[in-house]
Amino acid sequence: MPPPAKPAAEPKGEADRLSAIVGAWDNEVRHAVHQSLYQPAQGVRLRTSVVHFKQDGDRLTGYSLTPDHDREDWNKEGRTDFRDVKFADGRVVFEFDLAELHHGPGGRTKSKAWGRVEAELKGNRLIGRWGVFDKETGAELFRGEWEAVRSKATEKK
């Protein structure tokens, strides 16, 4: 399992106020794609979505909309709700559940899993990493880079 998130600290400046993260972010998730780890040519698969953070009193909530995910087992909007959204010291950490994950040789292993994103606020960018973990064992099954930029429609002036 990943190390626990840093405990929330008292806001020290604008970058630590919840308002610094609230709004819509254009998100790009990257991970290596390969048919064999040992072949010389590799690629990167990109997935895009819009991540939203909202302030609810003194805490954050969030969700992601991925419109190209219209499979029957997903909700109609391609929405993934976040849990345990934390923002402190210029870092956002959030988690979400995955109903089913196919992995292992030939994708034949099915597991219940959860994901975790950890990113640092750098101006109008969030830069960090993501991981997917097996719910039963806590083993990290996948990982990759995570980046988001503030959406133009909600960019702060």
XYZ file of C-alpha atoms in Angstrom:
157
model
C 0.000 0.000 0.000
C 1.177 3.564 -0.583
C 2.426 5.666 2.284
C -0.324 7.645 4.022
C -0.942 11.188 2.841
C 0.692 14.000 4.760
C -1.607 15.331 7.478
C -3.426 18.533 6.559
C -1.588 21.637 7.671
C -2.867 25.121 8.345
C -2.948 27.175 5.120
C 0.221 29.226 4.749
C -0.587 31.184 1.602
C -2.746 31.325 -1.515
C -1.311 28.030 -2.795
C -2.582 26.279 0.347
C -6.128 27.686 0.342
C -8.817 25.324 -0.904
C -9.821 27.944 -3.474
C -6.472 27.368 -5.229
C -7.641 23.922 -6.347
C -11.402 24.458 -6.768
C -12.697 24.365 -10.346
C -12.244 22.335 -13.492
C -8.946 20.888 -14.659
C -8.148 19.297 -18.034
C -6.487 16.048 -17.124
C -4.120 13.797 -19.037
C -3.100 10.404 -17.690
C -0.098 8.709 -19.308
C 1.161 5.178 -18.951
C 3.538 2.995 -20.869
C 2.002 0.647 -23.395
C 3.931 -2.314 -24.679
C 3.348 -5.775 -26.031
C 6.457 -6.958 -24.294
C 8.515 -5.223 -21.669
C 11.630 -6.505 -23.406
C 11.083 -5.207 -26.935
C 13.051 -2.138 -28.070
C 10.090 0.042 -29.148
C 7.548 1.187 -26.590
C 4.662 3.632 -26.597
C 2.560 5.715 -24.259
C -1.220 5.591 -23.996
C -2.977 8.842 -23.126
C -6.401 9.228 -21.527
C -8.036 12.588 -21.061
C -10.832 13.743 -18.782
C -11.999 16.827 -16.930
C -11.382 16.748 -13.189
C -13.558 18.906 -10.938
C -12.839 19.961 -7.359
C -15.523 21.637 -5.228
C -15.379 23.191 -1.798
C -17.991 21.847 0.621
C -17.592 23.845 3.829
C -14.020 23.293 4.999
C -13.416 20.180 2.901
C -12.992 19.259 -0.752
C -14.971 16.915 -2.941
C -14.207 15.945 -6.491
C -15.008 13.874 -9.524
C -13.776 13.183 -13.033
C -15.772 13.171 -16.275
C -14.426 10.970 -19.037
C -16.900 11.305 -21.898
C -15.335 8.653 -24.146
C -16.095 5.993 -21.514
C -19.639 5.034 -22.407
C -19.444 1.344 -21.627
C -22.494 -0.313 -20.109
C -20.750 -0.927 -16.777
C -19.961 2.801 -16.347
C -22.490 5.431 -15.477
C -23.789 7.438 -18.418
C -21.531 10.470 -17.990
C -18.317 8.504 -17.497
C -18.186 10.026 -14.012
C -15.833 8.807 -11.290
C -16.442 10.240 -7.816
C -13.404 10.837 -5.613
C -13.165 10.026 -1.923
C -10.771 11.338 0.696
C -9.833 14.498 -1.253
C -7.119 16.356 0.650
C -5.220 19.524 -0.208
C -2.387 20.802 1.984
C 1.104 22.192 1.459
C 0.351 22.708 -2.246
C -0.410 18.985 -2.782
C -3.680 17.303 -3.673
C -4.324 13.638 -2.877
C -7.499 11.760 -3.721
C -8.724 8.205 -4.132
C -11.489 6.463 -6.055
C -12.897 2.962 -6.364
C -12.723 0.745 -9.438
C -15.541 -1.791 -9.744
C -13.455 -4.284 -11.689
C -9.887 -4.384 -12.939
C -8.628 -6.839 -15.560
C -4.904 -7.554 -15.275
C -2.376 -10.351 -15.307
C -1.451 -12.489 -18.313
C -4.022 -11.943 -21.037
C -6.075 -9.732 -18.724
C -7.670 -12.849 -17.251
C -7.311 -11.815 -13.601
C -10.232 -9.759 -12.316
C -9.901 -7.773 -9.100
C -11.684 -5.092 -7.185
C -9.318 -2.164 -7.001
C -8.882 1.456 -6.022
C -6.862 4.312 -7.450
C -4.882 7.083 -5.828
C -3.567 10.322 -7.328
C -0.927 12.518 -5.691
C -0.082 15.808 -7.413
C 1.595 19.102 -6.631
C 0.130 22.481 -7.577
C 2.567 24.476 -9.721
C 0.829 27.647 -10.907
C -2.049 26.514 -13.119
C -0.748 22.946 -13.342
C -1.096 19.862 -11.179
C 1.761 17.410 -11.719
C 2.107 14.043 -10.080
C 1.473 10.344 -10.293
C -1.299 7.775 -10.055
C -1.429 4.194 -8.861
C -3.986 1.387 -8.965
C -4.070 -1.014 -6.015
C -5.713 -4.393 -5.448
C -8.339 -4.033 -2.691
C -7.690 -7.471 -1.242
C -3.885 -7.442 -1.069
C -3.024 -3.734 -1.323
C -0.515 -4.572 -4.079
C 0.205 -1.816 -6.582
C -0.862 -3.194 -9.973
C -0.302 -0.194 -12.241
C 1.206 3.270 -12.010
C 1.829 6.243 -14.224
C 2.191 9.981 -14.544
C -0.706 12.336 -13.922
C -1.012 15.929 -15.074
C -3.791 18.493 -15.242
C -3.993 22.132 -16.287
C -6.673 24.547 -15.208
C -9.462 24.541 -17.795
C -9.623 27.775 -19.790
C -13.300 28.167 -18.915
C -12.492 28.392 -15.197
C -8.936 29.755 -15.233
C -8.321 32.231 -12.442
C -7.455 35.790 -13.472
